[in-house]
Short mmCIF file of C-alpha atoms in Angstrom, two decimals:
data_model
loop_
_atom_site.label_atom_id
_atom_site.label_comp_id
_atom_site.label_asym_id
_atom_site.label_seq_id
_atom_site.Cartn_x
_atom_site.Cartn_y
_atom_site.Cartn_z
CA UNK A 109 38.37 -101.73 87.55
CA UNK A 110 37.66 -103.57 90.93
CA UNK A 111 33.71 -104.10 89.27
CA UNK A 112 35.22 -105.45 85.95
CA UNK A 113 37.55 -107.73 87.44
CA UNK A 114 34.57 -109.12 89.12
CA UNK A 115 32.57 -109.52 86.35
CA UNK A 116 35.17 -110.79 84.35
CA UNK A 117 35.96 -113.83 86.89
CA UNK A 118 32.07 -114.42 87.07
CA UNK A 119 32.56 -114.94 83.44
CA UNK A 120 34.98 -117.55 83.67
CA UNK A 121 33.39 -119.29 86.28
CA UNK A 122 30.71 -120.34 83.80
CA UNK A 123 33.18 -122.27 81.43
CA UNK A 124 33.55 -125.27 84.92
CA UNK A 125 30.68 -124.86 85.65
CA UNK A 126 28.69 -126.13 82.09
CA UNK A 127 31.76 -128.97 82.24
CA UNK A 128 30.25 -130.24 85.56
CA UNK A 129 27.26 -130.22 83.71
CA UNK A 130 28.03 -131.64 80.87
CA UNK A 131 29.19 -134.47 82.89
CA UNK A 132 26.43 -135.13 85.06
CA UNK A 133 23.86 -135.05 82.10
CA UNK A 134 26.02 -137.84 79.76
CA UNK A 135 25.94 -139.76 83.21
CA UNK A 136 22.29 -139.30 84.24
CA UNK A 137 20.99 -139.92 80.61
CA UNK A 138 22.51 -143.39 80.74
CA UNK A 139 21.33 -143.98 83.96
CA UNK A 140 17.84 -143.42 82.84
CA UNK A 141 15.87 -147.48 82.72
CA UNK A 142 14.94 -148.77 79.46
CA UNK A 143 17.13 -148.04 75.70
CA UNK A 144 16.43 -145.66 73.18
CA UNK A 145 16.02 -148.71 70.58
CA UNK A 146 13.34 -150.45 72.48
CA UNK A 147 11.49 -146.77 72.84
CA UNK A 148 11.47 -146.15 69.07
CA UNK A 149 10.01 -149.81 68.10
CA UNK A 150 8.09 -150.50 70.43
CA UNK A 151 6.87 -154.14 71.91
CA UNK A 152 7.79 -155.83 68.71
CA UNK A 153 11.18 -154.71 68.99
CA UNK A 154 13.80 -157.63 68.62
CA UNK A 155 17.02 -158.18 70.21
CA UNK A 156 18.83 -157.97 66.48
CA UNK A 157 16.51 -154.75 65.65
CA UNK A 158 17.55 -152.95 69.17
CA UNK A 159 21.75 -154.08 68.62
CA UNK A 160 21.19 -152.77 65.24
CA UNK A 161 19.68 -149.39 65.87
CA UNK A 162 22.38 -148.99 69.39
CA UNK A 163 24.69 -149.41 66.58
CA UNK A 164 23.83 -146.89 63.99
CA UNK A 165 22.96 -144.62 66.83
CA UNK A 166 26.41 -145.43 68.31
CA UNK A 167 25.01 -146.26 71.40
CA UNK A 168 27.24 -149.73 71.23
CA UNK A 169 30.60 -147.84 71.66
CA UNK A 170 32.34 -147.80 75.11
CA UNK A 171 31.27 -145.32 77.27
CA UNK A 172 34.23 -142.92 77.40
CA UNK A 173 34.04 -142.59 73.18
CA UNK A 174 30.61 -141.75 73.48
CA UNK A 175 30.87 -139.03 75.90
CA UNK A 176 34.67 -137.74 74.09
CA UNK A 177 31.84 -137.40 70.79
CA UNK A 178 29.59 -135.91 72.78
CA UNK A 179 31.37 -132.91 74.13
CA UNK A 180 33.42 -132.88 70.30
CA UNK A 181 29.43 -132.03 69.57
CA UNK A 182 28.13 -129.50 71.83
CA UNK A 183 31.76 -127.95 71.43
CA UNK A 184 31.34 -127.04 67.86
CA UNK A 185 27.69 -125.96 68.52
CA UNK A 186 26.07 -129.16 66.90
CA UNK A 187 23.70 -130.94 69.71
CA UNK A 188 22.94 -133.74 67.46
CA UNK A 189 20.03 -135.05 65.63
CA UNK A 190 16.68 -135.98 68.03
CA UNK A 191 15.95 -139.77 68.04
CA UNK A 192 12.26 -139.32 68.86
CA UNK A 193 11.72 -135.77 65.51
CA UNK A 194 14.31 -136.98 63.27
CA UNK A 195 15.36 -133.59 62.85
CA UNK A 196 18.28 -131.39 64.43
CA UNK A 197 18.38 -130.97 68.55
CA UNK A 198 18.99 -127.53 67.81
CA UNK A 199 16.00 -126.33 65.60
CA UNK A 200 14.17 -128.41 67.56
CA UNK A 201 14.72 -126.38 70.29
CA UNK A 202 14.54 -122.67 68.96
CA UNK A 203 11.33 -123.36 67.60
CA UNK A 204 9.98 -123.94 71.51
CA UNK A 205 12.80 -121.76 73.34
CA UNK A 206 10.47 -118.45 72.98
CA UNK A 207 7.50 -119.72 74.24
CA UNK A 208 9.07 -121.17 77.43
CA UNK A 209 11.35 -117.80 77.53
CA UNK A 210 8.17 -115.72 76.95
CA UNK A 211 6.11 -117.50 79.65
CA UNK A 212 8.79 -117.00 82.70
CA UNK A 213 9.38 -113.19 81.27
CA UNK A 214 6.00 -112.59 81.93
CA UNK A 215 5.98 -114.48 85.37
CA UNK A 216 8.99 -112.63 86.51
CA UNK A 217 7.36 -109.38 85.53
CA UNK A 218 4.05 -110.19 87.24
CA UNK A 219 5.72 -111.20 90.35
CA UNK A 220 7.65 -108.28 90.81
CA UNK A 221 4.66 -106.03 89.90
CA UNK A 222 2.64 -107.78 92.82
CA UNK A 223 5.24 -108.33 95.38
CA UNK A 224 6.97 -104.94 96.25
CA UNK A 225 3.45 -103.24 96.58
CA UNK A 226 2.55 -105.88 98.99
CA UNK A 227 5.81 -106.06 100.58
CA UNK A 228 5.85 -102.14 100.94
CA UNK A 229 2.49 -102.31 102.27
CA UNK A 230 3.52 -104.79 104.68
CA UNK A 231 6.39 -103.76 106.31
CA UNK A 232 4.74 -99.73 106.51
CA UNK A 233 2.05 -100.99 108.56
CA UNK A 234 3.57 -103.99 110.16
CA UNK A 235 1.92 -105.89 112.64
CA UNK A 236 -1.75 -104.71 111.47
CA UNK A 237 -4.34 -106.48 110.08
CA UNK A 238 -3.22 -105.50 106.17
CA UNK A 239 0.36 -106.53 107.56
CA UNK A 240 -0.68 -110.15 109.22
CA UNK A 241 -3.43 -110.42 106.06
CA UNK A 242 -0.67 -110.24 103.51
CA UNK A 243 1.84 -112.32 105.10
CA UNK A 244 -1.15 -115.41 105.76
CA UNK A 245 -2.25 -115.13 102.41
CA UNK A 246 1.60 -115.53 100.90
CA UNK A 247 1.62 -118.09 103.02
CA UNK A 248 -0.68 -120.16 102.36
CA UNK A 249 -0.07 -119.88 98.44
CA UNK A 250 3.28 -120.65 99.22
CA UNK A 251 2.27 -124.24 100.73
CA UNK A 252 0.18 -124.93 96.94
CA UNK A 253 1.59 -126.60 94.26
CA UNK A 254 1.79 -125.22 91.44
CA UNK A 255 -0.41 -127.50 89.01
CA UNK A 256 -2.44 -126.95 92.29
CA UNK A 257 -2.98 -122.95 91.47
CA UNK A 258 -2.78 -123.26 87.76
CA UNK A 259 -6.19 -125.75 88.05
CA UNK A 260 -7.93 -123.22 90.60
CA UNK A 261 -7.21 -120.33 88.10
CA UNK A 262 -8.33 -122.25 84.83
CA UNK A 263 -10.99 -123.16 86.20
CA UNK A 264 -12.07 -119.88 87.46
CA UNK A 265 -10.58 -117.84 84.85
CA UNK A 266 -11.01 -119.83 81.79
CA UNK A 267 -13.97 -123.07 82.27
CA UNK A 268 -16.72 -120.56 84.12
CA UNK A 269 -15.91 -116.80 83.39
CA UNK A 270 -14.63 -117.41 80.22
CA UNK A 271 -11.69 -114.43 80.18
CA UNK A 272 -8.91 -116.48 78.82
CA UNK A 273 -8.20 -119.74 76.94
CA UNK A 274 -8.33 -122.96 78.11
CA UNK A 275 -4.54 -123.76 77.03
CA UNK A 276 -2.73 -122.96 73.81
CA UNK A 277 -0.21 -120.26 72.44
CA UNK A 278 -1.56 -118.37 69.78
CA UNK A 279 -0.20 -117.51 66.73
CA UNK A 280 -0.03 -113.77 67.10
CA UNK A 281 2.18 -111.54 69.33
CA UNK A 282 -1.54 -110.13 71.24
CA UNK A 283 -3.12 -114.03 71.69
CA UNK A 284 0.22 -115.34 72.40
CA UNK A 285 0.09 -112.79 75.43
CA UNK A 286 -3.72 -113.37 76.16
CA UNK A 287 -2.97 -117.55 76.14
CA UNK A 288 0.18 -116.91 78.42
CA UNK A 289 -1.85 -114.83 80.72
CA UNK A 290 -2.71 -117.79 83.13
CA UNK A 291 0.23 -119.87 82.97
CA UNK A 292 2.34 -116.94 84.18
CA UNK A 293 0.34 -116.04 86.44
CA UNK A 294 0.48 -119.45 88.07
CA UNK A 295 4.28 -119.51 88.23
CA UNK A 296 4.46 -115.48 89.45
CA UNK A 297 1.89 -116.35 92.69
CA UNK A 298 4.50 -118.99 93.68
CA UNK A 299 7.78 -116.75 92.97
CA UNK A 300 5.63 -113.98 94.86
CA UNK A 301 4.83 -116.07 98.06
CA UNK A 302 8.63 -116.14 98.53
CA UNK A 303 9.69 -112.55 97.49
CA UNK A 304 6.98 -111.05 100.11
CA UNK A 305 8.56 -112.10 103.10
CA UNK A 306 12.40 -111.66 102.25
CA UNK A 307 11.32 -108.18 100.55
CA UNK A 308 9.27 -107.41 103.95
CA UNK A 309 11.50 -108.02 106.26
CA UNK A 310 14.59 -106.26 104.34
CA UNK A 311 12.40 -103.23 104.16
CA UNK A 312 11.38 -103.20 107.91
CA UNK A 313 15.69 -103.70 108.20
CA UNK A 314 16.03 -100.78 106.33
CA UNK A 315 13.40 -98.04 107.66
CA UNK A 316 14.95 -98.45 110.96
CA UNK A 317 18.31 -97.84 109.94
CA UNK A 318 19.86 -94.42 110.41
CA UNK A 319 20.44 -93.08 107.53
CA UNK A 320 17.10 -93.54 106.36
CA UNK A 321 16.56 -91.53 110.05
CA UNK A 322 18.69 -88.87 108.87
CA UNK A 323 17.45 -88.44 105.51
CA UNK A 324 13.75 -87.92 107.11
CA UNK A 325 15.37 -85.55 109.72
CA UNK A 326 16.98 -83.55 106.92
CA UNK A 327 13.44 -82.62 105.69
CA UNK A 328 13.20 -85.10 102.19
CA UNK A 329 9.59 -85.92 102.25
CA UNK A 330 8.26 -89.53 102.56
CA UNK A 331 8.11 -90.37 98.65
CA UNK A 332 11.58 -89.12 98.67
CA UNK A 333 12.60 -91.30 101.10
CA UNK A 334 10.90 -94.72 99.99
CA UNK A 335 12.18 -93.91 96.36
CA UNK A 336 15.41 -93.25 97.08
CA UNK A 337 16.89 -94.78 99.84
CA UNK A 338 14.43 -97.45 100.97
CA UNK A 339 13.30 -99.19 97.91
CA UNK A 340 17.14 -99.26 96.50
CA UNK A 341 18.61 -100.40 99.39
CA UNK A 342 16.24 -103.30 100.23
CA UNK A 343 16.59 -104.45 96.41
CA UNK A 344 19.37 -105.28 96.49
CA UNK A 345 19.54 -108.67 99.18
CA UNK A 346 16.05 -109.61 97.08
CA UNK A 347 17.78 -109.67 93.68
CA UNK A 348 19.57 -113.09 94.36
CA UNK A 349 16.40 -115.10 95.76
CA UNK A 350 14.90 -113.26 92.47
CA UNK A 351 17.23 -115.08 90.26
CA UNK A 352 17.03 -118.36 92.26
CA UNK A 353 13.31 -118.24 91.95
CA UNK A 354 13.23 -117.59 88.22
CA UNK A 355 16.25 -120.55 88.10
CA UNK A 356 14.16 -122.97 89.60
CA UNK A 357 10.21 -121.35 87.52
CA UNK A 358 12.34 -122.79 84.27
CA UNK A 359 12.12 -126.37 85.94
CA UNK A 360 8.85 -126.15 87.78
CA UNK A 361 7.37 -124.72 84.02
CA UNK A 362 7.35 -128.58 82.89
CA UNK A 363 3.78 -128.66 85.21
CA UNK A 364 2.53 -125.57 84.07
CA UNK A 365 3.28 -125.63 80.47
CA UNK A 366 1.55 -129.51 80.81
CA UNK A 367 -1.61 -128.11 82.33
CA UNK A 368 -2.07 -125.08 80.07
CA UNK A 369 -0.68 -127.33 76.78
CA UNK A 370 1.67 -124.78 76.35
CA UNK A 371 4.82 -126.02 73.52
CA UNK A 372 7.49 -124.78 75.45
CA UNK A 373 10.75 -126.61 76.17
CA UNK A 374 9.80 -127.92 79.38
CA UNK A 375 6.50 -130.05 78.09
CA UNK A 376 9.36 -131.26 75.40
CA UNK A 377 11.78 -132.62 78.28
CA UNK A 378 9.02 -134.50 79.32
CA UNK A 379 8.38 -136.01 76.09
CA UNK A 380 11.70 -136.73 75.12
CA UNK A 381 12.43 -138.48 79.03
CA UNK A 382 9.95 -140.85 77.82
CA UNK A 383 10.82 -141.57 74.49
CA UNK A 384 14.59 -142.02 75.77
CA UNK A 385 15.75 -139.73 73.57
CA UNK A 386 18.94 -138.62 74.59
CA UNK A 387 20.39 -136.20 72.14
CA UNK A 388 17.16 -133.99 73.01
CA UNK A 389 17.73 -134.23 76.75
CA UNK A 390 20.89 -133.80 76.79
CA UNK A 391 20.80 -130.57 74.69
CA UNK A 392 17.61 -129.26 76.61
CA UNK A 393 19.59 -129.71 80.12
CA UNK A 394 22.90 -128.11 78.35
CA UNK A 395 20.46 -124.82 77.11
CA UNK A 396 18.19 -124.48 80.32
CA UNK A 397 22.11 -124.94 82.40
CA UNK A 398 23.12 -121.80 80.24
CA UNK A 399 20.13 -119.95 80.93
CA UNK A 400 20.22 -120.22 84.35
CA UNK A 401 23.95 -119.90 84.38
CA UNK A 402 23.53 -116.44 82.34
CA UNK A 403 20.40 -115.12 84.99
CA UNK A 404 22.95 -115.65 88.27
CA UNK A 405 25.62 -113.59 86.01
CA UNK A 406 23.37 -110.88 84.98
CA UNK A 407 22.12 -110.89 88.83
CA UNK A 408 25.66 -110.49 90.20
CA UNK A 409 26.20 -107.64 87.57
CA UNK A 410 22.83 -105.05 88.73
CA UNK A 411 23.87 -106.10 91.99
CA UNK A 412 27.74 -105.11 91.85
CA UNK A 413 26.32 -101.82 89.43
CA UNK A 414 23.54 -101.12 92.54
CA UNK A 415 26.27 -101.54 95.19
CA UNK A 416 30.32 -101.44 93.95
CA UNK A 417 31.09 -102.77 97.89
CA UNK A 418 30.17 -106.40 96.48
CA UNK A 419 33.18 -106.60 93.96
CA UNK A 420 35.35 -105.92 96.91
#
């Protein structure tokens, strides 16, 4: 019961939370410089054409009925119509939500498939030349920028060997895998750089404890050991700079989806920043809040199922 009480008030911590948020984004949106009206005519845009079009959009209304509409909208599920499409904020952004969704699955995954090797392999033989060779290298792709390592890779990968696509999606499930290949790779070096050291140094934490001393003096091989005791218990502190990392991959994906001209949401943020288009923003900041929102809560849950002593 203690772990579903838990749970349950992680739960209704999210409902504040997207409030604050929905908040902040009215505010920041009409903060932003320049007027939708001006963005969607363009130079010859008049003042009687941009009061008229602030008007129909209902831009002219006081600040306080705007933003009572505003949540009225998002409450009953309707985000609005985009500005910039002409066509509902919603559809809008299911049509792009897989391919951005897609791309940081397959970062996560390759991340995690190249940084508990390494880490393993680093704290076992710490202090060697493997050890001090791992932890330079994640160090020094932890100080490049991501567009930095997506333009070394593409042009490696893609312009001279010729392995994968300059930049696309695909239209089936197989090329839409072989197009990602690069851009997730880009984000998972990044999420990996971090995960090495805070994976190394839990593991080192948890080989010298003694219970891991006991196990080995109990006779349970070495596999046994790692498996069992080792790699569980050093999981678990990882899993939360796991879900910060892939938090923060859905916001740094705006570079890498522009580099690889992949149609994710995150290249559409960027395009609808610049054409003011504030229905679209606003919606795209509400959906990426709940998606990060939802990756902390399912975090806290494999944590809480890994170890009950956190609901406590």
């Amino acid at each position: 019961m203690t772990e579903l009480n838990y749970i349950f008030k992680r739960i209704l911590l999210i409902i504040p939370t997207l409030l604050v948020i929905l908040v902040v984004t009215f505010t920041i949106v009409r903060l932003l410089p320049g007027d939708p009206a001006s963005a969607m005519i363009g130079d010859r845009a008049t003042d009687a054409d941009v009061t008229r079009i602030n008007r129909e959009l209902g831009l002219s209304q006081p600040l306080p009925v705007q933003f009572v509409f505003f949540v009225r909208q998002v409450a009953s599920g309707n985000l609005g119509n985009s500005y910039a499409m002409h066509a509902p904020v919603t559809t809008v952004i299911a049509e792009r939500l897989p391919v951005t969704l897609l791309l940081t699955g397959m970062a996560a995954l390759f991340a995690l498939l190249m940084a508990i090797p390494l880490a393993f392999i680093s704290a076992l033989k710490r202090n060697s030349a493997t050890d001090i060779t791992i932890r330079g290298a994640s160090q020094v792709t932890l100080s490049m920028p991501s567009f930095y390592i997506g333009l070394v890779l593409l042009t490696v990968f893609a312009a001279q060997l010729h392995w994968f696509p300059v930049g696309g999606y695909g239209d089936s499930w197989g090329q839409r895998l072989w197009h990602l290949f690069l851009p997730a790779m880009t984000l998972a070096v990044s999420i990996t750089s971090v995960l090495i050291g805070s994976l190394r140094n839990s593991i080192i934490a948890v080989l010298d404890a003694e219970y891991v001393t006991f196990a080995r003096a109990k006779g349970l091989s070495n596999r046994v050991v790692l498996l069992r005791h080792v790699l569980r218990n050093s999981l678990i502190p990882m899993l939360s700079l796991f879900a910060l990392n892939i938090g923060t991959t859905i916001g740094s994906a705006v570079i890498t989806e522009t580099v690889f001209a992949v149609p994710g949401i995150a290249r559409l943020m960027v395009d609808s920043i610049f054409s003011r288009d504030y229905p679209m923003i606003q919606g795209l900041v509400i959906v990426l809040s709940v998606l990060v929102s939802l990756i902390f809560l399912l975090t806290d849950i494999v944590q809480v199922m890994i170890d009950p002593r956190r609901a406590r």
